[in-house]
Tab-separated table of C-alpha atoms in Angstrom:
chain	number	residue	atom	x	y	z
A	1	MET	CA	-43.695	45.668	-22.111
A	2	GLY	CA	-44.960	47.001	-18.573
A	3	LYS	CA	-43.465	49.285	-15.931
A	4	LYS	CA	-41.779	48.309	-12.931
A	5	ALA	CA	-42.081	49.619	-9.233
A	6	VAL	CA	-39.883	48.643	-6.427
A	7	TYR	CA	-41.000	49.139	-2.708
A	8	TYR	CA	-38.484	48.871	0.054
A	9	MET	CA	-40.192	47.951	3.416
A	10	ALA	CA	-38.644	47.524	7.174
A	11	VAL	CA	-41.262	44.700	8.191
A	12	GLU	CA	-38.893	43.617	11.250
A	13	ASP	CA	-41.076	43.748	14.620
A	14	GLY	CA	-40.551	47.267	16.360
A	15	ILE	CA	-38.640	48.827	13.140
A	16	ASP	CA	-40.870	50.815	11.382
A	17	HIS	CA	-44.427	51.918	12.638
A	18	VAL	CA	-46.222	51.730	9.164
A	19	ALA	CA	-44.214	49.190	6.707
A	20	LEU	CA	-45.420	46.145	8.389
A	21	PRO	CA	-48.965	47.271	8.637
A	22	VAL	CA	-49.115	48.348	5.100
A	23	PHE	CA	-47.250	44.945	3.913
A	24	THR	CA	-50.103	42.896	6.014
A	25	GLN	CA	-52.915	44.493	4.218
A	26	LEU	CA	-50.773	44.141	0.918
A	27	LYS	CA	-50.786	40.486	1.350
A	28	LYS	CA	-54.522	40.380	1.518
A	29	LEU	CA	-55.085	42.598	-1.256
A	30	VAL	CA	-52.707	40.946	-4.433
A	31	GLU	CA	-51.376	37.594	-4.942
A	32	LEU	CA	-47.681	37.943	-4.060
A	33	LYS	CA	-44.989	35.573	-5.902
A	34	GLU	CA	-41.469	34.844	-4.317
A	35	LEU	CA	-38.547	35.518	-6.453
A	36	ASP	CA	-35.274	33.763	-6.514
A	37	LEU	CA	-33.707	36.593	-4.636
A	38	MET	CA	-33.116	37.161	-0.786
A	39	ILE	CA	-32.469	40.341	1.240
A	40	ASP	CA	-32.208	40.209	4.770
A	41	GLU	CA	-33.523	36.624	4.862
A	42	TYR	CA	-36.581	37.656	3.272
A	43	PRO	CA	-37.635	36.602	-0.286
A	44	VAL	CA	-38.231	39.547	-2.606
A	45	LEU	CA	-41.980	39.147	-3.822
A	46	GLU	CA	-43.638	40.346	-7.039
A	47	TYR	CA	-47.096	41.073	-8.200
A	48	CYS	CA	-47.721	41.632	-11.681
A	49	ASN	CA	-51.138	43.208	-12.815
A	50	GLU	CA	-53.165	42.503	-15.882
A	51	SER	CA	-51.367	45.300	-17.878
A	52	GLY	CA	-48.287	43.704	-17.256
A	53	ASP	CA	-46.982	46.143	-14.974
A	54	GLU	CA	-44.483	44.746	-12.313
A	55	PHE	CA	-44.524	45.740	-8.456
A	56	ILE	CA	-41.389	44.276	-6.347
A	57	PHE	CA	-41.612	44.375	-2.683
A	58	VAL	CA	-38.202	43.989	-0.669
A	59	ARG	CA	-38.515	43.455	2.665
A	60	THR	CA	-35.763	44.545	4.962
A	61	LYS	CA	-34.673	44.491	8.513
A	62	LYS	CA	-33.887	47.969	8.858
A	63	VAL	CA	-35.209	51.301	7.241
A	64	VAL	CA	-33.288	51.469	3.992
A	65	CYS	CA	-31.988	55.049	4.731
A	66	HIS	CA	-31.135	54.237	8.120
A	67	ASP	CA	-28.271	51.976	6.835
A	68	TYR	CA	-27.937	53.157	3.162
A	69	ASN	CA	-24.345	52.214	2.598
A	70	ARG	CA	-25.496	48.470	3.416
A	71	TYR	CA	-28.443	48.776	1.208
A	72	LEU	CA	-27.349	50.570	-1.770
A	73	PRO	CA	-25.392	48.044	-3.613
A	74	TYR	CA	-28.697	45.735	-3.450
A	75	MET	CA	-30.829	48.528	-4.872
A	76	ASN	CA	-28.285	49.214	-7.701
A	77	SER	CA	-27.681	45.701	-8.221
A	78	TYR	CA	-31.136	44.620	-8.719
A	79	PHE	CA	-33.430	47.260	-8.818
A	80	GLU	CA	-31.799	50.110	-10.673
A	81	ASP	CA	-34.128	49.956	-13.800
A	82	ALA	CA	-37.185	50.579	-11.605
A	83	ASP	CA	-39.486	53.199	-13.350
A	84	VAL	CA	-40.297	54.093	-9.829
A	85	ALA	CA	-39.104	53.284	-6.373
A	86	GLY	CA	-40.769	54.134	-3.063
A	87	LEU	CA	-39.865	53.753	0.571
A	88	VAL	CA	-43.011	53.035	2.892
A	89	THR	CA	-42.340	54.262	6.462
A	90	TRP	CA	-43.794	56.621	9.038
A	91	HIS	CA	-43.841	60.294	9.779
A	92	GLU	CA	-43.366	61.923	13.060
A	93	GLY	CA	-42.241	65.294	14.286
A	94	GLY	CA	-43.034	67.942	16.874
A	95	ASN	CA	-45.114	70.375	14.630
A	96	ALA	CA	-46.276	67.645	12.096
A	97	PRO	CA	-49.998	67.203	11.456
A	98	GLU	CA	-51.362	64.109	13.123
A	99	LYS	CA	-53.329	62.314	10.579
A	100	ILE	CA	-51.710	62.564	7.158
A	101	PHE	CA	-50.683	60.422	4.253
A	102	THR	CA	-47.365	62.279	2.854
A	103	VAL	CA	-45.085	61.911	0.073
A	104	HIS	CA	-41.780	63.468	-0.522
A	105	THR	CA	-38.616	63.486	-3.010
A	106	THR	CA	-35.289	62.365	-1.823
A	107	GLY	CA	-32.912	64.808	-1.405
A	108	ASP	CA	-30.372	67.136	0.555
A	109	VAL	CA	-30.963	70.635	0.030
A	110	GLU	CA	-28.238	71.884	2.127
A	111	SER	CA	-25.739	70.067	0.234
A	112	GLY	CA	-27.375	70.179	-3.196
A	113	ASN	CA	-27.388	66.610	-3.799
A	114	PHE	CA	-31.016	65.515	-5.254
A	115	GLY	CA	-32.367	62.297	-6.033
A	116	ALA	CA	-34.011	61.546	-9.195
A	117	ALA	CA	-37.678	62.715	-9.080
A	118	ASP	CA	-40.583	61.780	-11.581
A	119	PRO	CA	-43.438	64.348	-11.267
A	120	ARG	CA	-45.776	61.822	-13.034
A	121	TYR	CA	-45.327	59.052	-10.627
A	122	MET	CA	-45.601	61.503	-7.595
A	123	HIS	CA	-48.905	62.802	-9.166
A	124	ASN	CA	-50.314	59.169	-9.639
A	125	LEU	CA	-49.300	58.143	-6.052
A	126	LEU	CA	-50.922	61.553	-4.681
A	127	LEU	CA	-54.037	61.116	-6.417
A	128	SER	CA	-54.411	57.472	-5.700
A	129	LEU	CA	-53.809	58.107	-2.039
A	130	GLU	CA	-56.383	60.687	-2.104
A	131	LYS	CA	-59.045	58.515	-4.016
A	132	HIS	CA	-58.653	55.722	-1.562
A	133	ARG	CA	-58.698	58.185	1.634
A	134	LYS	CA	-62.188	59.185	0.317
A	135	ASN	CA	-62.961	55.755	-0.766
A	136	GLU	CA	-62.187	54.281	2.904
A	137	GLY	CA	-64.273	57.080	4.941
A	138	LEU	CA	-61.015	58.695	6.163
A	139	GLU	CA	-62.213	62.124	6.324
A	140	ASP	CA	-60.100	63.464	9.165
A	141	TYR	CA	-57.081	62.647	7.122
A	142	PHE	CA	-55.664	64.383	4.334
A	143	VAL	CA	-52.802	63.874	1.637
A	144	THR	CA	-49.772	66.218	1.356
A	145	THR	CA	-46.633	66.855	0.217
A	146	GLU	CA	-43.324	67.410	2.408
A	147	ALA	CA	-40.435	69.449	1.663
A	148	THR	CA	-37.486	67.251	0.053
A	149	HIS	CA	-35.396	65.508	2.400
A	150	TRP	CA	-33.328	62.656	3.310
A	151	SER	CA	-33.835	60.598	6.537
A	152	GLY	CA	-30.550	59.152	6.283
A	153	MET	CA	-28.789	62.247	7.501
A	154	MET	CA	-29.864	61.459	10.935
A	155	TYR	CA	-28.183	58.268	11.095
A	156	GLY	CA	-24.460	58.901	10.085
A	157	ASN	CA	-24.573	56.060	7.725
A	158	GLY	CA	-22.751	57.773	4.767
A	159	GLY	CA	-22.978	61.045	3.281
A	160	PRO	CA	-25.491	62.981	1.265
A	161	GLU	CA	-23.500	61.993	-1.863
A	162	LEU	CA	-25.054	58.660	-1.441
A	163	ILE	CA	-28.433	59.971	-2.576
A	164	THR	CA	-27.461	60.499	-6.049
A	165	GLN	CA	-26.064	57.086	-6.676
A	166	TYR	CA	-29.533	55.390	-7.029
A	167	SER	CA	-30.799	56.322	-10.423
A	168	ALA	CA	-34.250	55.028	-9.776
A	169	PRO	CA	-36.875	58.076	-8.896
A	170	ILE	CA	-37.590	57.283	-5.221
A	171	MET	CA	-40.064	58.847	-2.761
A	172	ASP	CA	-40.859	58.306	0.970
A	173	ILE	CA	-44.601	57.362	1.358
A	174	GLU	CA	-45.566	57.794	4.793
A	175	ILE	CA	-48.331	57.988	7.536
A	176	GLY	CA	-48.257	60.425	10.067
A	177	SER	CA	-47.570	61.668	12.549
A	178	ILE	CA	-49.027	60.021	15.924
A	179	ILE	CA	-49.325	56.492	17.263
A	180	GLU	CA	-52.995	56.361	16.405
A	181	SER	CA	-52.407	57.055	12.665
A	182	TRP	CA	-49.560	54.382	12.555
A	183	ASN	CA	-51.853	51.791	13.865
A	184	ASP	CA	-54.931	52.508	11.870
A	185	PRO	CA	-55.580	49.498	9.711
A	186	ILE	CA	-57.436	51.686	7.294
A	187	ALA	CA	-54.780	54.130	6.933
A	188	ALA	CA	-52.796	50.877	6.083
A	189	ILE	CA	-54.986	49.816	3.414
A	190	VAL	CA	-55.157	53.377	1.849
A	191	ILE	CA	-51.133	53.073	1.323
A	192	SER	CA	-51.300	49.506	0.144
A	193	LYS	CA	-53.721	50.249	-2.423
A	194	ALA	CA	-52.177	53.159	-3.625
A	195	LEU	CA	-48.773	51.425	-4.096
A	196	ILE	CA	-50.079	49.292	-7.003
A	197	ASP	CA	-51.874	52.411	-8.476
A	198	VAL	CA	-48.728	54.245	-9.208
A	199	PHE	CA	-49.081	53.673	-12.847
A	200	ASN	CA	-52.475	54.539	-13.161
A	201	ASN	CA	-52.756	57.802	-15.469
A	202	ASP	CA	-55.255	60.379	-15.181
A	203	ASN	CA	-54.016	61.453	-18.647
A	204	LEU	CA	-53.697	65.296	-17.757
A	205	GLU	CA	-51.038	67.048	-19.084
A	206	LEU	CA	-48.720	68.005	-16.312
A	207	VAL	CA	-47.023	71.270	-15.525
A	208	ASN	CA	-43.887	70.726	-13.660
A	209	VAL	CA	-42.877	73.100	-11.150
A	210	LEU	CA	-40.115	73.780	-8.750
A	211	CYS	CA	-41.235	75.034	-5.494
A	212	ALA	CA	-39.205	76.926	-3.286
A	213	GLY	CA	-39.603	78.530	0.319
A	214	GLY	CA	-42.288	78.225	3.000
A	215	THR	CA	-42.177	75.503	5.469
A	216	HIS	CA	-41.773	71.715	5.633
A	217	PHE	CA	-45.398	71.368	5.250
A	218	ASP	CA	-46.653	74.382	3.122
A	219	ARG	CA	-50.133	74.523	2.338
A	220	ALA	CA	-49.028	77.144	-0.568
A	221	PHE	CA	-47.732	74.278	-2.522
A	222	SER	CA	-49.790	71.229	-1.244
A	223	SER	CA	-53.339	72.966	-1.485
A	224	VAL	CA	-52.850	72.915	-5.438
A	225	LEU	CA	-51.886	69.242	-5.557
A	226	PHE	CA	-55.361	68.357	-7.260
A	227	ASP	CA	-55.971	71.522	-9.063
A	228	THR	CA	-56.849	70.943	-12.570
A	229	TRP	CA	-57.210	73.476	-15.762
A	230	GLU	CA	-57.515	73.319	-19.481
A	231	GLY	CA	-56.665	69.536	-19.241
A	232	LYS	CA	-53.673	70.053	-17.228
A	233	SER	CA	-52.373	69.934	-13.686
A	234	TYR	CA	-49.562	70.431	-11.468
A	235	GLY	CA	-46.372	68.076	-11.537
A	236	ILE	CA	-44.620	68.930	-8.126
A	237	SER	CA	-41.747	67.162	-6.890
A	238	HIS	CA	-38.697	68.762	-5.211
A	239	ILE	CA	-39.715	71.463	-2.709
A	240	ILE	CA	-36.986	73.442	-1.362
A	241	PRO	CA	-38.275	75.123	1.881
A	242	ASN	CA	-37.077	78.438	3.426
A	243	GLN	CA	-34.940	76.897	6.274
A	244	TRP	CA	-32.568	74.978	3.948
A	245	LEU	CA	-32.290	77.687	1.516
A	246	VAL	CA	-30.879	79.694	4.465
A	247	SER	CA	-28.637	77.123	6.040
A	248	GLY	CA	-27.554	75.860	2.558
A	249	LYS	CA	-26.432	79.525	1.686
A	250	TYR	CA	-28.307	79.433	-1.683
A	251	GLU	CA	-27.351	83.392	-1.895
A	252	GLU	CA	-23.929	82.421	-2.739
A	253	GLN	CA	-22.938	81.543	-6.442
A	254	THR	CA	-23.202	77.906	-5.267
A	255	GLY	CA	-26.626	78.022	-4.723
A	256	LEU	CA	-27.302	78.649	-8.437
A	257	ASP	CA	-25.429	75.477	-9.025
A	258	LYS	CA	-27.513	73.668	-6.166
A	259	LEU	CA	-30.480	75.118	-8.050
A	260	LEU	CA	-29.404	73.489	-11.217
A	261	LEU	CA	-28.579	70.167	-9.923
A	262	CYS	CA	-32.060	70.194	-8.261
A	263	VAL	CA	-33.600	70.978	-11.845
A	264	ASN	CA	-31.577	68.372	-13.776
A	265	SER	CA	-32.664	65.557	-11.364
A	266	ILE	CA	-36.230	66.431	-12.335
A	267	LYS	CA	-37.617	64.077	-15.141
A	268	GLY	CA	-38.696	66.282	-17.631
A	269	GLY	CA	-37.423	69.453	-16.533
A	270	ILE	CA	-39.567	72.242	-15.068
A	271	ARG	CA	-42.169	75.025	-16.761
A	272	GLY	CA	-42.086	77.403	-14.040
A	273	ILE	CA	-40.739	78.115	-10.720
A	274	ALA	CA	-43.078	79.195	-7.731
A	275	MET	CA	-41.574	81.063	-4.926
A	276	HIS	CA	-43.330	81.497	-1.381
A	277	ASP	CA	-44.105	84.968	-0.974
A	278	GLY	CA	-41.886	85.136	2.376
A	279	LEU	CA	-38.635	84.542	0.884
A	280	LYS	CA	-36.102	86.966	1.455
A	281	GLY	CA	-34.879	89.073	-1.779
A	282	VAL	CA	-31.632	87.600	-2.042
A	283	TYR	CA	-33.470	84.117	-2.443
A	284	LYS	CA	-36.073	85.392	-4.959
A	285	ASP	CA	-33.198	86.930	-6.873
A	286	ARG	CA	-31.326	83.676	-7.168
A	287	LEU	CA	-34.904	82.096	-8.281
A	288	ARG	CA	-35.367	84.663	-11.069
A	289	GLU	CA	-31.532	84.064	-12.139
A	290	LEU	CA	-32.593	80.261	-12.300
A	291	GLY	CA	-35.408	80.968	-14.370
A	292	LYS	CA	-33.486	83.481	-16.717
A	293	ILE	CA	-30.944	80.664	-17.332
A	294	LEU	CA	-33.774	77.981	-17.890
A	295	GLY	CA	-36.314	80.381	-19.934
A	296	VAL	CA	-39.271	79.881	-17.392
A	297	PRO	CA	-41.290	82.037	-15.681
A	298	VAL	CA	-40.922	82.705	-11.858
A	299	PHE	CA	-43.853	83.888	-9.742
A	300	LYS	CA	-45.404	84.156	-6.451
A	301	HIS	CA	-46.804	81.162	-4.697
A	302	GLN	CA	-50.498	83.016	-4.896
A	303	GLN	CA	-50.370	82.611	-8.696
A	304	LEU	CA	-50.435	78.933	-8.389
A	305	ARG	CA	-54.364	79.633	-8.005
A	306	ARG	CA	-54.521	81.458	-11.475
A	307	PRO	CA	-52.116	78.737	-13.585
A	308	GLU	CA	-54.411	80.290	-16.656
A	309	VAL	CA	-52.622	83.660	-16.405
A	310	ILE	CA	-49.000	82.286	-16.223
A	311	ASP	CA	-46.962	82.417	-19.386
A	312	TRP	CA	-45.700	78.796	-18.930
A	313	ALA	CA	-42.398	77.918	-20.759
A	314	LYS	CA	-43.331	75.176	-23.609
């Protein structure tokens, strides 16, 4: 039996800057078969590779997380059994990097609602984005991660508790953060190729790490995405930035409860906790308490550069 990936793409004109260009390139890359299922008046499409892996493409008229109340029943009825899911979309923001391929897990850090995360598939996807970025000659782009978040919070279509009602591990897969990047057909090619590479494994042992502190795009964590040592690499999924540790009052006892929910949402658990050196002591103390409960090392982010000296949990 092969694995199953499902990707949600808002292809209606004028809705999503990235989904339609990526889908246009995808049609040139693989042969897509229509399934006997319609969503938003679009037939759901399927591609199967030689290994028997199935890739489902769900076209929508709105970005899924912008109308989660409406789309969640479809997601759970038809695609809950997916090994991995992705929302293909754009990224923008006042201080965001201009030419990026970015991937992030889903969650609302403040409330402690964390979507399912699978570090293996996130690792595979990031590696594939980097490979195709280089192959396509996009030297002025880079691949990065973002802090865990859920764009649905901005659109008022249900509370953050909806996040945990979809059990498939889901990631946002984005091109950012300016019009030039969104309209770049080569960038769309990179994303389209990476989507069908998500099950390609580099056979490295992943050491799953919870990352805490820092900013939304923090090089302390993204700079080690492709580091390897002794047949191992980092499995990075949920990243909890400083601003939401503060606004979520993680210094309180409920903060520990939220951290435990976060770890429990990561497939395979974690073997260590990397905390940004700039975190206030009260949050470092909370992370050390979490590490003690889980029996995993807690260390400053600089040590990610020296993984061989960390006493990783088994």
